[in-house]
JSON list of C-alpha atoms and ligand atoms in Angstrom, two decimals:
[
{"chain": "U", "resi": 297, "resn": "UNK", "atom": "CA", "xyz": [28.23, 39.11, -17.08]},
{"chain": "U", "resi": 298, "resn": "UNK", "atom": "CA", "xyz": [29.71, 35.66, -16.50]},
{"chain": "U", "resi": 299, "resn": "UNK", "atom": "CA", "xyz": [32.02, 37.20, -13.91]},
{"chain": "U", "resi": 300, "resn": "UNK", "atom": "CA", "xyz": [29.15, 39.05, -12.18]},
{"chain": "U", "resi": 301, "resn": "UNK", "atom": "CA", "xyz": [27.12, 35.83, -12.10]},
{"chain": "U", "resi": 302, "resn": "UNK", "atom": "CA", "xyz": [29.97, 33.93, -10.49]},
{"chain": "U", "resi": 303, "resn": "UNK", "atom": "CA", "xyz": [30.65, 36.56, -7.83]},
{"chain": "U", "resi": 304, "resn": "UNK", "atom": "CA", "xyz": [26.96, 37.04, -6.99]},
{"chain": "U", "resi": 305, "resn": "UNK", "atom": "CA", "xyz": [25.91, 33.40, -7.23]},
{"chain": "U", "resi": 306, "resn": "UNK", "atom": "CA", "xyz": [23.51, 33.94, -10.10]},
{"chain": "U", "resi": 307, "resn": "UNK", "atom": "CA", "xyz": [22.81, 30.54, -11.70]},
{"chain": "U", "resi": 308, "resn": "UNK", "atom": "CA", "xyz": [23.17, 31.46, -15.38]},
{"chain": "U", "resi": 309, "resn": "UNK", "atom": "CA", "xyz": [23.29, 28.66, -17.94]},
{"chain": "U", "resi": 310, "resn": "UNK", "atom": "CA", "xyz": [26.41, 26.56, -18.11]},
{"chain": "U", "resi": 311, "resn": "UNK", "atom": "CA", "xyz": [28.70, 26.94, -21.11]},
{"chain": "U", "resi": 312, "resn": "UNK", "atom": "CA", "xyz": [27.73, 23.70, -22.88]},
{"chain": "U", "resi": 313, "resn": "UNK", "atom": "CA", "xyz": [24.05, 24.31, -22.15]},
{"chain": "U", "resi": 314, "resn": "UNK", "atom": "CA", "xyz": [23.97, 27.77, -23.72]},
{"chain": "U", "resi": 315, "resn": "UNK", "atom": "CA", "xyz": [25.99, 26.50, -26.69]},
{"chain": "U", "resi": 316, "resn": "UNK", "atom": "CA", "xyz": [23.45, 23.72, -27.27]},
{"chain": "U", "resi": 317, "resn": "UNK", "atom": "CA", "xyz": [20.55, 26.16, -26.90]},
{"chain": "U", "resi": 318, "resn": "UNK", "atom": "CA", "xyz": [21.94, 28.75, -29.33]},
{"chain": "U", "resi": 319, "resn": "UNK", "atom": "CA", "xyz": [22.77, 26.03, -31.86]},
{"chain": "U", "resi": 320, "resn": "UNK", "atom": "CA", "xyz": [19.24, 24.66, -31.55]},
{"chain": "U", "resi": 321, "resn": "UNK", "atom": "CA", "xyz": [17.83, 28.16, -32.16]},
{"chain": "U", "resi": 322, "resn": "UNK", "atom": "CA", "xyz": [19.96, 28.60, -35.25]},
{"chain": "U", "resi": 323, "resn": "UNK", "atom": "CA", "xyz": [19.31, 25.17, -36.76]},
{"chain": "U", "resi": 324, "resn": "UNK", "atom": "CA", "xyz": [15.55, 25.35, -36.19]},
{"chain": "U", "resi": 325, "resn": "UNK", "atom": "CA", "xyz": [15.24, 28.92, -37.42]},
{"chain": "U", "resi": 326, "resn": "UNK", "atom": "CA", "xyz": [13.64, 30.03, -34.15]},
{"chain": "U", "resi": 327, "resn": "UNK", "atom": "CA", "xyz": [12.58, 33.69, -34.07]},
{"chain": "U", "resi": 328, "resn": "UNK", "atom": "CA", "xyz": [10.25, 34.32, -31.13]},
{"chain": "U", "resi": 329, "resn": "UNK", "atom": "CA", "xyz": [11.27, 33.10, -27.71]},
{"chain": "U", "resi": 330, "resn": "UNK", "atom": "CA", "xyz": [9.57, 33.16, -24.32]},
{"chain": "U", "resi": 331, "resn": "UNK", "atom": "CA", "xyz": [11.90, 32.68, -21.37]},
{"chain": "U", "resi": 332, "resn": "UNK", "atom": "CA", "xyz": [10.79, 31.96, -17.79]},
{"chain": "U", "resi": 333, "resn": "UNK", "atom": "CA", "xyz": [13.63, 33.13, -15.53]},
{"chain": "U", "resi": 334, "resn": "UNK", "atom": "CA", "xyz": [15.70, 36.06, -16.85]},
{"chain": "U", "resi": 335, "resn": "UNK", "atom": "CA", "xyz": [18.15, 36.41, -13.96]},
{"chain": "U", "resi": 336, "resn": "UNK", "atom": "CA", "xyz": [20.56, 39.11, -15.24]},
{"chain": "U", "resi": 337, "resn": "UNK", "atom": "CA", "xyz": [19.68, 38.69, -18.92]},
{"chain": "U", "resi": 338, "resn": "UNK", "atom": "CA", "xyz": [22.60, 36.47, -19.86]},
{"chain": "U", "resi": 339, "resn": "UNK", "atom": "CA", "xyz": [20.72, 33.70, -21.73]},
{"chain": "U", "resi": 340, "resn": "UNK", "atom": "CA", "xyz": [18.28, 36.20, -23.30]},
{"chain": "U", "resi": 341, "resn": "UNK", "atom": "CA", "xyz": [21.19, 38.20, -24.72]},
{"chain": "U", "resi": 342, "resn": "UNK", "atom": "CA", "xyz": [23.04, 35.07, -25.89]},
{"chain": "U", "resi": 343, "resn": "UNK", "atom": "CA", "xyz": [19.89, 33.86, -27.68]},
{"chain": "U", "resi": 344, "resn": "UNK", "atom": "CA", "xyz": [19.43, 37.26, -29.37]},
{"chain": "U", "resi": 345, "resn": "UNK", "atom": "CA", "xyz": [23.05, 37.24, -30.52]},
{"chain": "U", "resi": 346, "resn": "UNK", "atom": "CA", "xyz": [22.26, 34.21, -32.73]},
{"chain": "U", "resi": 347, "resn": "UNK", "atom": "CA", "xyz": [20.44, 36.41, -35.26]},
{"chain": "U", "resi": 348, "resn": "UNK", "atom": "CA", "xyz": [19.26, 40.02, -35.58]},
{"chain": "U", "resi": 349, "resn": "UNK", "atom": "CA", "xyz": [15.69, 38.94, -36.25]},
{"chain": "U", "resi": 350, "resn": "UNK", "atom": "CA", "xyz": [15.24, 37.09, -32.94]},
{"chain": "U", "resi": 351, "resn": "UNK", "atom": "CA", "xyz": [13.08, 38.59, -30.19]},
{"chain": "U", "resi": 352, "resn": "UNK", "atom": "CA", "xyz": [12.76, 37.44, -26.58]},
{"chain": "U", "resi": 353, "resn": "UNK", "atom": "CA", "xyz": [10.07, 37.99, -23.97]},
{"chain": "U", "resi": 354, "resn": "UNK", "atom": "CA", "xyz": [11.43, 37.05, -20.56]},
{"chain": "U", "resi": 355, "resn": "UNK", "atom": "CA", "xyz": [10.05, 37.03, -17.00]},
{"chain": "U", "resi": 356, "resn": "UNK", "atom": "CA", "xyz": [11.89, 37.72, -13.72]},
{"chain": "U", "resi": 357, "resn": "UNK", "atom": "CA", "xyz": [10.48, 38.19, -10.22]},
{"chain": "U", "resi": 358, "resn": "UNK", "atom": "CA", "xyz": [13.62, 39.31, -8.39]},
{"chain": "U", "resi": 359, "resn": "UNK", "atom": "CA", "xyz": [13.97, 43.11, -8.49]},
{"chain": "U", "resi": 360, "resn": "UNK", "atom": "CA", "xyz": [17.75, 43.22, -8.15]},
{"chain": "U", "resi": 361, "resn": "UNK", "atom": "CA", "xyz": [18.22, 40.72, -10.99]},
{"chain": "U", "resi": 362, "resn": "UNK", "atom": "CA", "xyz": [15.56, 42.41, -13.10]},
{"chain": "U", "resi": 363, "resn": "UNK", "atom": "CA", "xyz": [17.35, 45.78, -12.74]},
{"chain": "U", "resi": 364, "resn": "UNK", "atom": "CA", "xyz": [20.67, 44.17, -13.63]},
{"chain": "U", "resi": 365, "resn": "UNK", "atom": "CA", "xyz": [19.08, 42.52, -16.69]},
{"chain": "U", "resi": 366, "resn": "UNK", "atom": "CA", "xyz": [17.69, 45.86, -17.91]},
{"chain": "U", "resi": 367, "resn": "UNK", "atom": "CA", "xyz": [21.14, 47.40, -17.54]},
{"chain": "U", "resi": 368, "resn": "UNK", "atom": "CA", "xyz": [22.84, 44.57, -19.45]},
{"chain": "U", "resi": 369, "resn": "UNK", "atom": "CA", "xyz": [20.24, 44.57, -22.23]},
{"chain": "U", "resi": 370, "resn": "UNK", "atom": "CA", "xyz": [20.78, 48.33, -22.69]},
{"chain": "U", "resi": 371, "resn": "UNK", "atom": "CA", "xyz": [24.53, 47.81, -22.88]},
{"chain": "U", "resi": 372, "resn": "UNK", "atom": "CA", "xyz": [23.92, 45.41, -25.79]},
{"chain": "U", "resi": 373, "resn": "UNK", "atom": "CA", "xyz": [21.41, 47.80, -27.44]},
{"chain": "U", "resi": 374, "resn": "UNK", "atom": "CA", "xyz": [18.79, 45.08, -27.33]},
{"chain": "U", "resi": 375, "resn": "UNK", "atom": "CA", "xyz": [15.95, 47.02, -25.65]},
{"chain": "U", "resi": 376, "resn": "UNK", "atom": "CA", "xyz": [13.87, 46.71, -28.83]},
{"chain": "U", "resi": 377, "resn": "UNK", "atom": "CA", "xyz": [14.31, 42.96, -29.01]},
{"chain": "U", "resi": 378, "resn": "UNK", "atom": "CA", "xyz": [14.16, 41.82, -25.39]},
{"chain": "U", "resi": 379, "resn": "UNK", "atom": "CA", "xyz": [11.04, 42.55, -23.38]},
{"chain": "U", "resi": 380, "resn": "UNK", "atom": "CA", "xyz": [11.63, 41.89, -19.68]},
{"chain": "U", "resi": 381, "resn": "UNK", "atom": "CA", "xyz": [8.48, 41.42, -17.63]},
{"chain": "U", "resi": 382, "resn": "UNK", "atom": "CA", "xyz": [8.92, 42.04, -13.92]},
{"chain": "U", "resi": 383, "resn": "UNK", "atom": "CA", "xyz": [6.80, 39.67, -11.84]},
{"chain": "U", "resi": 384, "resn": "UNK", "atom": "CA", "xyz": [5.98, 36.11, -10.91]},
{"chain": "U", "resi": 385, "resn": "UNK", "atom": "CA", "xyz": [5.64, 33.92, -13.99]},
{"chain": "U", "resi": 386, "resn": "UNK", "atom": "CA", "xyz": [2.68, 32.16, -12.36]},
{"chain": "U", "resi": 387, "resn": "UNK", "atom": "CA", "xyz": [0.82, 35.49, -12.09]},
{"chain": "U", "resi": 388, "resn": "UNK", "atom": "CA", "xyz": [1.78, 37.90, -14.87]},
{"chain": "U", "resi": 389, "resn": "UNK", "atom": "CA", "xyz": [-0.23, 38.09, -18.08]},
{"chain": "U", "resi": 390, "resn": "UNK", "atom": "CA", "xyz": [1.81, 37.36, -21.18]},
{"chain": "U", "resi": 391, "resn": "UNK", "atom": "CA", "xyz": [0.63, 37.34, -24.78]},
{"chain": "U", "resi": 392, "resn": "UNK", "atom": "CA", "xyz": [2.21, 36.40, -28.07]},
{"chain": "U", "resi": 393, "resn": "UNK", "atom": "CA", "xyz": [3.05, 33.28, -30.05]},
{"chain": "U", "resi": 394, "resn": "UNK", "atom": "CA", "xyz": [6.39, 31.62, -29.58]},
{"chain": "U", "resi": 395, "resn": "UNK", "atom": "CA", "xyz": [8.58, 29.14, -31.49]},
{"chain": "U", "resi": 396, "resn": "UNK", "atom": "CA", "xyz": [10.42, 28.31, -28.29]},
{"chain": "U", "resi": 397, "resn": "UNK", "atom": "CA", "xyz": [9.59, 28.45, -24.60]},
{"chain": "U", "resi": 398, "resn": "UNK", "atom": "CA", "xyz": [12.65, 28.18, -22.40]},
{"chain": "U", "resi": 399, "resn": "UNK", "atom": "CA", "xyz": [11.84, 27.21, -18.80]},
{"chain": "U", "resi": 400, "resn": "UNK", "atom": "CA", "xyz": [14.67, 28.17, -16.44]},
{"chain": "U", "resi": 401, "resn": "UNK", "atom": "CA", "xyz": [13.05, 29.40, -13.20]},
{"chain": "U", "resi": 402, "resn": "UNK", "atom": "CA", "xyz": [12.03, 27.72, -9.90]},
{"chain": "U", "resi": 403, "resn": "UNK", "atom": "CA", "xyz": [12.80, 24.05, -10.50]},
{"chain": "U", "resi": 404, "resn": "UNK", "atom": "CA", "xyz": [9.89, 22.79, -8.40]},
{"chain": "U", "resi": 405, "resn": "UNK", "atom": "CA", "xyz": [7.35, 24.63, -10.58]},
{"chain": "U", "resi": 406, "resn": "UNK", "atom": "CA", "xyz": [8.18, 23.32, -14.04]},
{"chain": "U", "resi": 407, "resn": "UNK", "atom": "CA", "xyz": [4.84, 21.49, -14.50]},
{"chain": "U", "resi": 408, "resn": "UNK", "atom": "CA", "xyz": [2.96, 24.70, -13.63]},
{"chain": "U", "resi": 409, "resn": "UNK", "atom": "CA", "xyz": [5.06, 26.81, -16.01]},
{"chain": "U", "resi": 410, "resn": "UNK", "atom": "CA", "xyz": [4.59, 24.22, -18.76]},
{"chain": "U", "resi": 411, "resn": "UNK", "atom": "CA", "xyz": [0.82, 24.10, -18.34]},
{"chain": "U", "resi": 412, "resn": "UNK", "atom": "CA", "xyz": [0.45, 27.86, -18.02]},
{"chain": "U", "resi": 413, "resn": "UNK", "atom": "CA", "xyz": [2.48, 28.77, -21.09]},
{"chain": "U", "resi": 414, "resn": "UNK", "atom": "CA", "xyz": [2.13, 25.94, -23.62]},
{"chain": "U", "resi": 415, "resn": "UNK", "atom": "CA", "xyz": [-0.94, 27.64, -25.09]},
{"chain": "U", "resi": 416, "resn": "UNK", "atom": "CA", "xyz": [1.40, 30.39, -26.34]},
{"chain": "U", "resi": 417, "resn": "UNK", "atom": "CA", "xyz": [3.52, 27.85, -28.23]},
{"chain": "U", "resi": 418, "resn": "UNK", "atom": "CA", "xyz": [3.25, 27.72, -32.03]},
{"chain": "U", "resi": 419, "resn": "UNK", "atom": "CA", "xyz": [2.02, 24.51, -33.56]},
{"chain": "U", "resi": 420, "resn": "UNK", "atom": "CA", "xyz": [5.48, 23.07, -34.27]},
{"chain": "U", "resi": 421, "resn": "UNK", "atom": "CA", "xyz": [7.13, 24.80, -31.32]},
{"chain": "U", "resi": 422, "resn": "UNK", "atom": "CA", "xyz": [9.57, 23.49, -28.72]},
{"chain": "U", "resi": 423, "resn": "UNK", "atom": "CA", "xyz": [9.72, 23.75, -24.94]},
{"chain": "U", "resi": 424, "resn": "UNK", "atom": "CA", "xyz": [13.21, 23.42, -23.47]},
{"chain": "U", "resi": 425, "resn": "UNK", "atom": "CA", "xyz": [13.69, 23.02, -19.71]},
{"chain": "U", "resi": 426, "resn": "UNK", "atom": "CA", "xyz": [17.01, 23.61, -17.95]},
{"chain": "U", "resi": 427, "resn": "UNK", "atom": "CA", "xyz": [18.58, 22.10, -14.80]},
{"chain": "U", "resi": 428, "resn": "UNK", "atom": "CA", "xyz": [17.12, 18.62, -15.13]},
{"chain": "U", "resi": 429, "resn": "UNK", "atom": "CA", "xyz": [20.27, 17.18, -13.50]},
{"chain": "U", "resi": 430, "resn": "UNK", "atom": "CA", "xyz": [20.07, 19.63, -10.61]},
{"chain": "U", "resi": 431, "resn": "UNK", "atom": "CA", "xyz": [23.84, 19.57, -10.24]},
{"chain": "U", "resi": 432, "resn": "UNK", "atom": "CA", "xyz": [23.99, 15.79, -10.43]},
{"chain": "U", "resi": 433, "resn": "UNK", "atom": "CA", "xyz": [21.44, 15.18, -7.68]},
{"chain": "U", "resi": 434, "resn": "UNK", "atom": "CA", "xyz": [18.48, 14.09, -9.84]},
{"chain": "U", "resi": 435, "resn": "UNK", "atom": "CA", "xyz": [20.01, 10.80, -11.02]},
{"chain": "U", "resi": 436, "resn": "UNK", "atom": "CA", "xyz": [22.28, 10.20, -8.05]},
{"chain": "U", "resi": 437, "resn": "UNK", "atom": "CA", "xyz": [22.01, 6.90, -6.17]},
{"chain": "U", "resi": 438, "resn": "UNK", "atom": "CA", "xyz": [22.73, 8.68, -2.90]},
{"chain": "U", "resi": 439, "resn": "UNK", "atom": "CA", "xyz": [19.81, 10.54, -1.33]},
{"chain": "U", "resi": 440, "resn": "UNK", "atom": "CA", "xyz": [20.20, 14.32, -1.43]},
{"chain": "U", "resi": 441, "resn": "UNK", "atom": "CA", "xyz": [21.74, 15.75, 1.77]},
{"chain": "U", "resi": 442, "resn": "UNK", "atom": "CA", "xyz": [18.73, 17.76, 2.97]},
{"chain": "U", "resi": 443, "resn": "UNK", "atom": "CA", "xyz": [14.97, 17.49, 3.14]},
{"chain": "U", "resi": 444, "resn": "UNK", "atom": "CA", "xyz": [14.53, 20.55, 0.92]},
{"chain": "U", "resi": 445, "resn": "UNK", "atom": "CA", "xyz": [16.80, 19.14, -1.73]},
{"chain": "U", "resi": 446, "resn": "UNK", "atom": "CA", "xyz": [15.07, 15.75, -1.62]},
{"chain": "U", "resi": 447, "resn": "UNK", "atom": "CA", "xyz": [11.75, 17.50, -2.14]},
{"chain": "U", "resi": 448, "resn": "UNK", "atom": "CA", "xyz": [13.21, 19.44, -5.07]},
{"chain": "U", "resi": 449, "resn": "UNK", "atom": "CA", "xyz": [14.53, 16.24, -6.66]},
{"chain": "U", "resi": 450, "resn": "UNK", "atom": "CA", "xyz": [11.12, 14.63, -6.24]},
{"chain": "U", "resi": 451, "resn": "UNK", "atom": "CA", "xyz": [9.55, 17.55, -8.10]},
{"chain": "U", "resi": 452, "resn": "UNK", "atom": "CA", "xyz": [12.01, 17.17, -10.95]},
{"chain": "U", "resi": 453, "resn": "UNK", "atom": "CA", "xyz": [11.13, 13.46, -11.20]},
{"chain": "U", "resi": 454, "resn": "UNK", "atom": "CA", "xyz": [7.44, 14.45, -11.18]},
{"chain": "U", "resi": 455, "resn": "UNK", "atom": "CA", "xyz": [8.17, 16.75, -14.11]},
{"chain": "U", "resi": 456, "resn": "UNK", "atom": "CA", "xyz": [9.96, 13.96, -16.01]},
{"chain": "U", "resi": 457, "resn": "UNK", "atom": "CA", "xyz": [6.96, 11.65, -15.39]},
{"chain": "U", "resi": 458, "resn": "UNK", "atom": "CA", "xyz": [4.61, 14.42, -16.50]},
{"chain": "U", "resi": 459, "resn": "UNK", "atom": "CA", "xyz": [6.52, 14.80, -19.78]},
{"chain": "U", "resi": 460, "resn": "UNK", "atom": "CA", "xyz": [6.66, 11.04, -20.33]},
{"chain": "U", "resi": 461, "resn": "UNK", "atom": "CA", "xyz": [2.87, 10.79, -19.86]},
{"chain": "U", "resi": 462, "resn": "UNK", "atom": "CA", "xyz": [2.15, 13.85, -22.00]},
{"chain": "U", "resi": 463, "resn": "UNK", "atom": "CA", "xyz": [0.84, 12.47, -25.30]},
{"chain": "U", "resi": 464, "resn": "UNK", "atom": "CA", "xyz": [0.87, 15.86, -27.04]},
{"chain": "U", "resi": 465, "resn": "UNK", "atom": "CA", "xyz": [4.65, 16.18, -26.82]},
{"chain": "U", "resi": 466, "resn": "UNK", "atom": "CA", "xyz": [7.64, 13.97, -27.39]},
{"chain": "U", "resi": 467, "resn": "UNK", "atom": "CA", "xyz": [10.43, 14.78, -24.98]},
{"chain": "U", "resi": 468, "resn": "UNK", "atom": "CA", "xyz": [14.07, 13.86, -25.07]},
{"chain": "U", "resi": 469, "resn": "UNK", "atom": "CA", "xyz": [16.74, 14.33, -22.45]},
{"chain": "U", "resi": 470, "resn": "UNK", "atom": "CA", "xyz": [20.13, 15.84, -23.25]},
{"chain": "U", "resi": 471, "resn": "UNK", "atom": "CA", "xyz": [22.88, 15.36, -20.71]},
{"chain": "U", "resi": 472, "resn": "UNK", "atom": "CA", "xyz": [24.44, 18.72, -21.56]},
{"chain": "U", "resi": 473, "resn": "UNK", "atom": "CA", "xyz": [25.30, 21.49, -19.09]},
{"chain": "U", "resi": 474, "resn": "UNK", "atom": "CA", "xyz": [23.01, 20.89, -16.10]},
{"chain": "U", "resi": 475, "resn": "UNK", "atom": "CA", "xyz": [20.70, 18.63, -18.14]},
{"chain": "U", "resi": 476, "resn": "UNK", "atom": "CA", "xyz": [18.04, 19.73, -20.63]},
{"chain": "U", "resi": 477, "resn": "UNK", "atom": "CA", "xyz": [14.66, 18.36, -21.69]},
{"chain": "U", "resi": 478, "resn": "UNK", "atom": "CA", "xyz": [13.62, 19.12, -25.26]},
{"chain": "U", "resi": 479, "resn": "UNK", "atom": "CA", "xyz": [9.86, 18.76, -25.71]},
{"chain": "U", "resi": 480, "resn": "UNK", "atom": "CA", "xyz": [8.31, 19.00, -29.18]},
{"chain": "U", "resi": 481, "resn": "UNK", "atom": "CA", "xyz": [4.65, 18.99, -30.09]},
{"chain": "U", "resi": 482, "resn": "UNK", "atom": "CA", "xyz": [3.77, 15.74, -31.82]},
{"chain": "H", "resi": 21, "resn": "SAH", "atom": "N1", "xyz": [17.99, 32.04, -17.73]},
{"chain": "H", "resi": 21, "resn": "SAH", "atom": "C1", "xyz": [19.04, 32.69, -16.93]},
{"chain": "H", "resi": 21, "resn": "SAH", "atom": "C2", "xyz": [19.15, 32.09, -15.55]},
{"chain": "H", "resi": 21, "resn": "SAH", "atom": "C3", "xyz": [17.88, 32.09, -14.76]},
{"chain": "H", "resi": 21, "resn": "SAH", "atom": "S1", "xyz": [18.15, 31.67, -13.07]},
{"chain": "H", "resi": 21, "resn": "SAH", "atom": "C4", "xyz": [20.36, 32.53, -17.65]},
{"chain": "H", "resi": 21, "resn": "SAH", "atom": "O1", "xyz": [20.73, 31.39, -18.00]},
{"chain": "H", "resi": 21, "resn": "SAH", "atom": "O2", "xyz": [21.04, 33.53, -17.85]},
{"chain": "H", "resi": 21, "resn": "SAH", "atom": "C5", "xyz": [16.49, 31.50, -12.55]},
{"chain": "H", "resi": 21, "resn": "SAH", "atom": "C6", "xyz": [15.77, 32.81, -12.32]},
{"chain": "H", "resi": 21, "resn": "SAH", "atom": "O3", "xyz": [14.39, 32.53, -12.26]},
{"chain": "H", "resi": 21, "resn": "SAH", "atom": "C7", "xyz": [16.13, 33.49, -11.00]},
{"chain": "H", "resi": 21, "resn": "SAH", "atom": "O4", "xyz": [16.67, 34.76, -11.26]},
{"chain": "H", "resi": 21, "resn": "SAH", "atom": "C8", "xyz": [14.80, 33.57, -10.24]},
{"chain": "H", "resi": 21, "resn": "SAH", "atom": "O5", "xyz": [14.63, 34.79, -9.54]},
{"chain": "H", "resi": 21, "resn": "SAH", "atom": "C9", "xyz": [13.79, 33.44, -11.37]},
{"chain": "H", "resi": 21, "resn": "SAH", "atom": "N2", "xyz": [12.50, 32.87, -10.97]},
{"chain": "H", "resi": 21, "resn": "SAH", "atom": "C10", "xyz": [12.29, 31.75, -10.24]},
{"chain": "H", "resi": 21, "resn": "SAH", "atom": "N3", "xyz": [10.98, 31.51, -10.12]},
{"chain": "H", "resi": 21, "resn": "SAH", "atom": "C11", "xyz": [10.34, 32.50, -10.80]},
{"chain": "H", "resi": 21, "resn": "SAH", "atom": "C12", "xyz": [8.97, 32.80, -11.04]},
{"chain": "H", "resi": 21, "resn": "SAH", "atom": "N4", "xyz": [7.98, 32.06, -10.53]},
{"chain": "H", "resi": 21, "resn": "SAH", "atom": "N5", "xyz": [8.67, 33.89, -11.77]},
{"chain": "H", "resi": 21, "resn": "SAH", "atom": "C13", "xyz": [9.66, 34.68, -12.29]},
{"chain": "H", "resi": 21, "resn": "SAH", "atom": "N6", "xyz": [10.97, 34.44, -12.10]},
{"chain": "H", "resi": 21, "resn": "SAH", "atom": "C14", "xyz": [11.30, 33.35, -11.36]},
{"chain": "H", "resi": 22, "resn": "MG", "atom": "MG1", "xyz": [19.32, 27.13, -15.45]}
]
């Protein structure tokens, strides 16, 4: 899967990032996970491999990636534990109660994902958001090389401000992989 991701430019989690995430899941005894952004199922499968009792609901809007995820999940015999929802995470209806919500989809939409899904978070749950560094661009002194990228970076800073101002959660930044925010309900 790592090889496929590399060849096809699928932005799966970086090695240190997924190691941090799986360790966090283990140490905090996390069982039910909601993931926004399945891609080819790599992180969903890695999270399930932590423990047999873990289940993941995950959302993907790209048909090619969704199909690839279904194939990979079958190969790991995890069809019963990973529920892949095909559609836009800002439109599909999702139910359930989750110990962890992992946001790893369109980087400009993190505030919307957070607001749409936090009601499904258990009382002492955690929201983890990936790609805060945006490949080093977020905290770079140099302006990003294109208008699109600058806009993206602005959105990431908006998300960081949103978390800082959010009194219901305490958020901490981890400079691991491509940068993670760990937000816990107060
Ligand atoms: N979590 C995966 C990587 C996800 S890459 C892993 O580490 O293995 C981000 C994915 O989010 C892409 O496949 C993209 O198609 C999907 N995505 C982006 N915006 C989305 C949205 N609004 N709804 C559903 N999926 C989205
Ligand atoms: Mg990511």
